[in-house]
Each structure stands twice: as structure tokens, then as C-alpha cells.
XYZ file of C-alpha atoms in Angstrom:
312
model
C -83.728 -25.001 -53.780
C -80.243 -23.694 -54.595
C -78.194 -25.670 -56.482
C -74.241 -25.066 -58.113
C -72.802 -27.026 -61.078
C -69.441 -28.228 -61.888
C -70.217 -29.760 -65.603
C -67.291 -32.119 -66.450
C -66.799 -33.231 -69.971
C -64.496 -36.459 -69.758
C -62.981 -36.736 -73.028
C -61.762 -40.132 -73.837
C -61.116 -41.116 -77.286
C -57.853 -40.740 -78.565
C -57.437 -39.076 -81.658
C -59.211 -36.234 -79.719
C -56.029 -35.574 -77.615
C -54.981 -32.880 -80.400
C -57.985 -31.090 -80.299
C -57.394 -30.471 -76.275
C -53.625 -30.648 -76.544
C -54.495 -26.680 -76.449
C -56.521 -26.177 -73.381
C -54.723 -28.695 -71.117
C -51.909 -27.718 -68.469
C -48.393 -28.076 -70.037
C -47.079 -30.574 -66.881
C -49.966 -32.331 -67.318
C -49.681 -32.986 -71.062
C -45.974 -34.095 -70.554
C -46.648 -36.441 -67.688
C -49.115 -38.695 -69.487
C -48.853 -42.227 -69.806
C -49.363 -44.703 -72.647
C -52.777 -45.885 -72.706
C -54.590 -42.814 -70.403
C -56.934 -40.338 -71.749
C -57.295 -36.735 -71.165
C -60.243 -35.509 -69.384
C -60.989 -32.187 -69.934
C -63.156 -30.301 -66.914
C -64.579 -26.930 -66.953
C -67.112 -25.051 -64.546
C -67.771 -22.680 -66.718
C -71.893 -23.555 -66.578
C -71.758 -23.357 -63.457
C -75.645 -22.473 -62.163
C -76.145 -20.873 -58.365
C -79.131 -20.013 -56.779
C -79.454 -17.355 -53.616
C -81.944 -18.844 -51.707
C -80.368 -18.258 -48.388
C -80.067 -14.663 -48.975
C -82.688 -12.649 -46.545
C -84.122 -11.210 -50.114
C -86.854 -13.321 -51.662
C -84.995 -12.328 -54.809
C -83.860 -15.463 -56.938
C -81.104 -15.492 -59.207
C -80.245 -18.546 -61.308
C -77.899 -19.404 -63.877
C -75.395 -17.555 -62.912
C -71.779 -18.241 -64.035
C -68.951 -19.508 -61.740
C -67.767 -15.286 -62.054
C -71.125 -14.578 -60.748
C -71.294 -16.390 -58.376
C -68.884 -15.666 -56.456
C -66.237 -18.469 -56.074
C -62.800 -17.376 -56.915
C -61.392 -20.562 -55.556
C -61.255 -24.254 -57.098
C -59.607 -27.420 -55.830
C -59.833 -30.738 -57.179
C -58.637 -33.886 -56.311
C -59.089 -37.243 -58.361
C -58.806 -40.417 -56.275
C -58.445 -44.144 -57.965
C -60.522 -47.036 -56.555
C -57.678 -47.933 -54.112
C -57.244 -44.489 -52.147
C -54.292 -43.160 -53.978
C -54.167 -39.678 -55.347
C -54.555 -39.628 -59.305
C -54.513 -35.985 -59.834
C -54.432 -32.815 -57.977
C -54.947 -29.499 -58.626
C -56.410 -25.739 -57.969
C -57.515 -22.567 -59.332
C -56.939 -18.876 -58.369
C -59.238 -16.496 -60.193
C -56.661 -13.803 -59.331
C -54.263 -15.603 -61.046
C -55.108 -17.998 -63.444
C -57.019 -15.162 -65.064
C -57.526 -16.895 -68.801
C -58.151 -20.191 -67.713
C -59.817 -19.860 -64.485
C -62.603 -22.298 -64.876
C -60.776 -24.897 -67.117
C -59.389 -28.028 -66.475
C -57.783 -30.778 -68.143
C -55.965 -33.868 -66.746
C -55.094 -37.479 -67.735
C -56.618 -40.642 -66.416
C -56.370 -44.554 -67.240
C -60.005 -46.149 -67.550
C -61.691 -47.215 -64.025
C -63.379 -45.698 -61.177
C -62.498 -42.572 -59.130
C -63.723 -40.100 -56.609
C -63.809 -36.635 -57.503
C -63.304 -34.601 -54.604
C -63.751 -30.760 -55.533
C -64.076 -27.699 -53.048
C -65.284 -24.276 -53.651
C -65.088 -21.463 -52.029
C -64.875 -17.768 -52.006
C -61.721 -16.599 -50.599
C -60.858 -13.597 -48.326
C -57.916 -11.613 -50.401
C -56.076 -12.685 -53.092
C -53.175 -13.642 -51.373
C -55.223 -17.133 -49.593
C -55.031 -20.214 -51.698
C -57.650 -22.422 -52.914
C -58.222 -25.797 -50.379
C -55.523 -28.427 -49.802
C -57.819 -31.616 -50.105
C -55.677 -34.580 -48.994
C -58.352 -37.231 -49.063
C -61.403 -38.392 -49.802
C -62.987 -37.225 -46.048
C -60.324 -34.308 -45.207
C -59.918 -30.946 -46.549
C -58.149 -27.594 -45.294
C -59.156 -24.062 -45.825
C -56.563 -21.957 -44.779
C -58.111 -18.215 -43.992
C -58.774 -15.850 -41.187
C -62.050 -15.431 -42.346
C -64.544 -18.183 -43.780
C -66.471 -16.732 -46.561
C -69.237 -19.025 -48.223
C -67.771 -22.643 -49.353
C -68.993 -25.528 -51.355
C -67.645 -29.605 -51.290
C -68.435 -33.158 -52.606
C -66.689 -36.069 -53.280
C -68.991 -37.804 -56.429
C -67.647 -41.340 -57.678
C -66.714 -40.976 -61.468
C -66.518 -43.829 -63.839
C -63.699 -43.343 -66.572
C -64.872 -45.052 -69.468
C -62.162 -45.982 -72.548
C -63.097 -45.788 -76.413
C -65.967 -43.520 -76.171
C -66.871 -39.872 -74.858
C -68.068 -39.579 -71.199
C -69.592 -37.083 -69.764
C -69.772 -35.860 -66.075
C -71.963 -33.376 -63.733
C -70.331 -32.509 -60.354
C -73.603 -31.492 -58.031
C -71.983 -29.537 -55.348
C -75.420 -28.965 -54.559
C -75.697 -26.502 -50.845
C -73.260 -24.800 -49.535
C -71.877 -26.649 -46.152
C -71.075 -23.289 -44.466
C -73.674 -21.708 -42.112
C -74.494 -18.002 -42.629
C -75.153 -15.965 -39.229
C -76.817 -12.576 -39.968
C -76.823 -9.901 -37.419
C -79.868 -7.181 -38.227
C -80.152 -4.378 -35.253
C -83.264 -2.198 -35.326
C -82.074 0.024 -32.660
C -79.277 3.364 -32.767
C -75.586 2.604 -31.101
C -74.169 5.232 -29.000
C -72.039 7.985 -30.113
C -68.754 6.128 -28.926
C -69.434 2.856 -30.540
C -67.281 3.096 -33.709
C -67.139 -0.644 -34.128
C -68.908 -4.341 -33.686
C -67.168 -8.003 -33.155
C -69.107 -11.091 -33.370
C -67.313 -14.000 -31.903
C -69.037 -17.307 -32.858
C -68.567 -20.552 -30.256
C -66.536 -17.969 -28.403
C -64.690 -21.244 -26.117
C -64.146 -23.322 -29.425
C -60.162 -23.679 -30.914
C -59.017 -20.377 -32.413
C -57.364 -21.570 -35.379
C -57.002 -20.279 -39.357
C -56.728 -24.128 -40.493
C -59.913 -25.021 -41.099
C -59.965 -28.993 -41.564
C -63.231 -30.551 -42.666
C -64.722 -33.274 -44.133
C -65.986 -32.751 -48.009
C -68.028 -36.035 -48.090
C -69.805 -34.561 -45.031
C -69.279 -30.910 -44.710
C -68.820 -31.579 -40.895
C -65.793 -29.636 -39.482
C -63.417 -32.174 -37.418
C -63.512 -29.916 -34.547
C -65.325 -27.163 -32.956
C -63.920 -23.778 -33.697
C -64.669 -20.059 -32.817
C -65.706 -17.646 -36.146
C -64.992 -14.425 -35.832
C -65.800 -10.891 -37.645
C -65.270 -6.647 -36.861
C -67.170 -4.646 -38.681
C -66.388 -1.311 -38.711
C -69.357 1.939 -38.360
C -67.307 3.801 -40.577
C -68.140 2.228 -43.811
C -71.632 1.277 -42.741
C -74.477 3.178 -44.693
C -75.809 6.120 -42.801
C -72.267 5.631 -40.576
C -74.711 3.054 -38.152
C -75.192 -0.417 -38.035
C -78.941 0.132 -37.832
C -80.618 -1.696 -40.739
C -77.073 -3.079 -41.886
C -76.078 -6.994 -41.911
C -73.484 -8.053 -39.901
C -72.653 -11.538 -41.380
C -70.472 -14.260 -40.574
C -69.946 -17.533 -42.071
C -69.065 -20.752 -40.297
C -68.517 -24.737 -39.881
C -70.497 -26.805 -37.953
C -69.666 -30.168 -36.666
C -73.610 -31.498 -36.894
C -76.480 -30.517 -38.010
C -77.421 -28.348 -36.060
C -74.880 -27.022 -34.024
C -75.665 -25.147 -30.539
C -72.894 -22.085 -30.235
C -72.970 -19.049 -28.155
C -72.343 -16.181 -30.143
C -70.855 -13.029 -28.519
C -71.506 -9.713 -29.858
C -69.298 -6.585 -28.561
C -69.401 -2.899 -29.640
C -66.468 -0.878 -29.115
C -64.901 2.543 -29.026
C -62.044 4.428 -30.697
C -59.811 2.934 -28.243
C -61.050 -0.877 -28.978
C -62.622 -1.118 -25.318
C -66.103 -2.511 -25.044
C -68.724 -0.414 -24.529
C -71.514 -2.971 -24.340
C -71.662 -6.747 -24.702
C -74.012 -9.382 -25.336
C -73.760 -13.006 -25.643
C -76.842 -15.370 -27.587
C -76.942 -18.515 -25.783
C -77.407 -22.001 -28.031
C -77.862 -20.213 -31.413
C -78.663 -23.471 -33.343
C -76.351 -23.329 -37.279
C -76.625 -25.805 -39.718
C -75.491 -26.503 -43.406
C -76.977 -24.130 -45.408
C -78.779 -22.330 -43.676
C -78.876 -18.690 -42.798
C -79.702 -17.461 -39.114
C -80.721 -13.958 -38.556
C -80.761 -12.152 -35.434
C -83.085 -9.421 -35.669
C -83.511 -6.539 -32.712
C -82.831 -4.024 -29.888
C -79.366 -4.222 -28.703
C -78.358 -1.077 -26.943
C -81.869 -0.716 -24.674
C -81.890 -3.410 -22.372
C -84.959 -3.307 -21.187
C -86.832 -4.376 -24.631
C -86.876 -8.025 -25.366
C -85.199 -8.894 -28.927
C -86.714 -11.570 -31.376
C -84.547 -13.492 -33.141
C -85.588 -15.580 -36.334
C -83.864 -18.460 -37.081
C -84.578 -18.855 -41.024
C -83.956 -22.631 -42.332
C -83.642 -22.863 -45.865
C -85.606 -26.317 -46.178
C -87.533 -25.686 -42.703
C -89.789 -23.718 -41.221
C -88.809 -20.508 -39.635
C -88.800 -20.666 -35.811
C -89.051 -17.213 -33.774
C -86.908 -17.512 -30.589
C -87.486 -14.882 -28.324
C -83.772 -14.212 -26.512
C -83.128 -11.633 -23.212
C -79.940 -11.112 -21.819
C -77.263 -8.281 -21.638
């Protein structure tokens, strides 16, 4: 089972404020009140397992580099709703201090709200988490995210110390594996997941959950160019979504087109079940019409189910 750590150290005495005076953000320092302590966060141990990869290859204790995530946003929320603290991480940008993070908080109880997720170019930011259930993602592309919202007691007059389980990822992984050779013309392949859902690169979701509050289409172009062997025989096509339940039935539409961006063949899976978590391959003939494709729907925690699929 994969798991990914945020370990937060909450720092609370008081003559240790010196010590982190060093390490903390300047505006946070200077906004401090009398009688709040500084707690210091890092995800620097942070430990990630690829168990939804289609390798049986296991990789552990890996580092928040490693791993992948160049994106952080946290959000600290008191017992009463209200915003606390705020704040985010570029790995692009906040280059020496990328998985540190240091804030000030009066004793009591909070939710710690923290998304992660790997972005697509530099230029996206991290996710705008405005509450406890809602958080935005902002890209045209979802890449692989993580969320939780863990309730954090701040204790005074001694040291505290924290672990954030972000535990699964709540995007879905769809995994397109063709066995067959495109035609000559085909220089390139879209896959349009939930092809009627709302087009939209605000992706608004629920970190608690990891539900998405609506129902919207995924898309990806891959291009034959930069494919090994210049074919997409062999090659994954991925795309990673949100799903509003667990599981979600989309249709997923899969064109291949020409220099001209016509298509030059088209299929369409009916009711491809995604869920949290879990990676779905589609494994088969596309091009020959006539042979039936398999498709294996691989669950992380379940068993695998073959679904045999025909259509054109």
C-alpha cells in the first residue's frame, strides 16, 4: 500500500523562537502575536510508494524531490472555520526552501488542510484551498495530486509533534497500452475523458473527500513523434483525472489524427469505471476492427477485472 508523508514538527516553547527565527518566512515572523508559537513544518521525509504504476517495481522512501510533487499548499483552520494561516510552495521558485515551513499559531485545535500535486509547467501555481471541503487546481492538464484535511491539536509549553498522512493519491490514472501498428498518416492520439462533462481548467474539489464538485471532461494529445520507435505501439498513453464517486462510469474517447489534425479513426470506451487511486489500463487492438480488445481494469486494493470491450 502506497503511502506519502508530510512530517510536521510543531515547535512550541518559547525560548526556541530564536533557534527558528532563521528558517521561518520574514512576513510571518513580523506578524506574530503575543502569546503564539511558531510551528515549524517541513516535508522533507516525505515517503511515496508506486504501487499504481503498471511495474511491480516498488520504490519507497523516496523524498518529496523524488517523488514528484513540485507543488505545496497549506491551509491552517481554527476550531471556528476561520483561516489561521495560508500558504504555498513552488519548487521552481522557492528553490532553497522548497519543503520548509514555518508559521505562528495560539494554542487550540485546527484543521490542516494541505494539497499536493505535481504541476504541468512552471508557470501553474500550487492549489488555492479556501476551506476545509473546497480546493482549486488551476491547470490544463491534471497530473497526479494528493489532499487531506487532519485535525491538529496546538499544544502550549511543550514540543508537539505532527504527521500529515496524505495517504493515496485522489486522482485516477487512465493508461492507454495498444498492441497493434497505426497507419502511416496517424501522426497523433487524443484521449478525451467524460467527453459530455464541463470543459473547464478550474478544477474545484473537495480535500476532505477527494470528490470533484462536478463532472468534468480530461483531456490529453500525445504526439507519434516523440514516441519510442516513432509508434504508439507498446507506449502509455496516460491521463489523470477527478472523479465525483467512487467509482465513476465515463466514456472515454480515443481519436488518432493526421498532419492536418483530422481524424483518421475513432473509438469511444463506454462506462470505463475510475476511482481514487487507482490505475485503469486499456490494453489492445485499435486500428483492426475486427479483433476484440481486452481491457484490464487494475484496482490498487481490488482485484483486477478483465472487461472485454468491441466497438469502433
Amino acid at each position: 500500500m502506497k503511502k506519502t508523508f508530510f512530517r510536521l514538527a510543531v515547535l512550541l516553547n518559547t525560548f526556541l523562537i530564536t533557534t527558528v527565527l532563521s528558517s521561518c518566512e520574514k512576513a510571518i515572523i513580523e506578524d506574530k502575536k503575543e502569546g503564539n508559537v511558531i510551528v515549524n513544518i517541513t516535508s522533507s521525509d516525505i515517503n511515496y510508494y508506486f504501487d499504481e504504476d503498471i511495474s511491480s517495481t516498488r520504490t519507497s522512501d523516496k523524498n518529496i524531490y523524488e517523488a514528484g510533487i513540485n507543488r505545496i499548499s497549506l491551509s491552517v483552520f481554527d476550531s471556528y472555520g476561520e483561516l489561521a494561516f495560508k500558504t504555498s510552495r513552488n519548487e521552481s521558485v522557492d528553490v532553497d526552501d522548497f519543503g520548509q515551513i514555518a508559521c505562528s499559531l495560539s494554542p487550540g485545535d485546527y484543521s490542516f488542510v494541505v494539497v499536493a500535486h505535481k504541476a504541468n509547467g512552471n508557470k501553474e501555481d500550487a492549489a488555492d484551498i479556501s476551506a476545509t471541503d473546497k480546493a482549486t487546481i488551476s491547470t490544463a492538464k491534471l497530473l497526479k495530486t494528493f489532499a487531506v484535511n487532519q485535525s491538529v491539536t496546538v499544544i502550549a509549553d511543550q514540543p508537539n509533534f505532527v504527521t500529515i498522512d496524505l495517504g493515496k493519491r485522489i486522482s485516477s490514472h487512465f493508461i492507454l497500452l495498444l498492441k497493434d501498428d497505426q497507419p502511416e498518416e496517424v501522426v497523433s492520439c487524443q484521449i478525451i475523458m467524460n467527453p459530455a462533462g464541463s470543459a473547464t481548467t478550474d478544477l474545484v474539489f473537495n480535500p476532505s473527500t477527494g470528490f470533484a464538485y462536478d463532472s468534468y471532461l480530461f483531456k490529453n494529445e500525445f504526439q507519434r513523434s516523440v514516441m519510442s520507435n516513432n509508434s504508439f505501439r507498446n507506449n502509455n498513453l496516460a491521463l489523470h483525472c477527478l472523479v465525483t464517486e467512487n467509482p465513476q462510469y465515463v466514456d472515454i474517447q480515443i481519436n488518432m489524427k493526421d498532419a492536418n489534425g483530422s481524424v483518421v479513426k475513432s473509438r469511444t470506451l463506454k462506462n470505463v469505471p475510475m476511482a481514487p487511486h487507482r490505475v485503469t489500463r486499456a490494453t489492445g487492438n485499435f486500428f483492426d476492427s475486427s479483433t476484440r480488445s481486452t481491457f484490464l481494469f487494475d484496482l490498487e486494493d481490488d482485484p483486477v477485472y478483465d472487461i472485454t470491450l468491441q466497438g469502433e
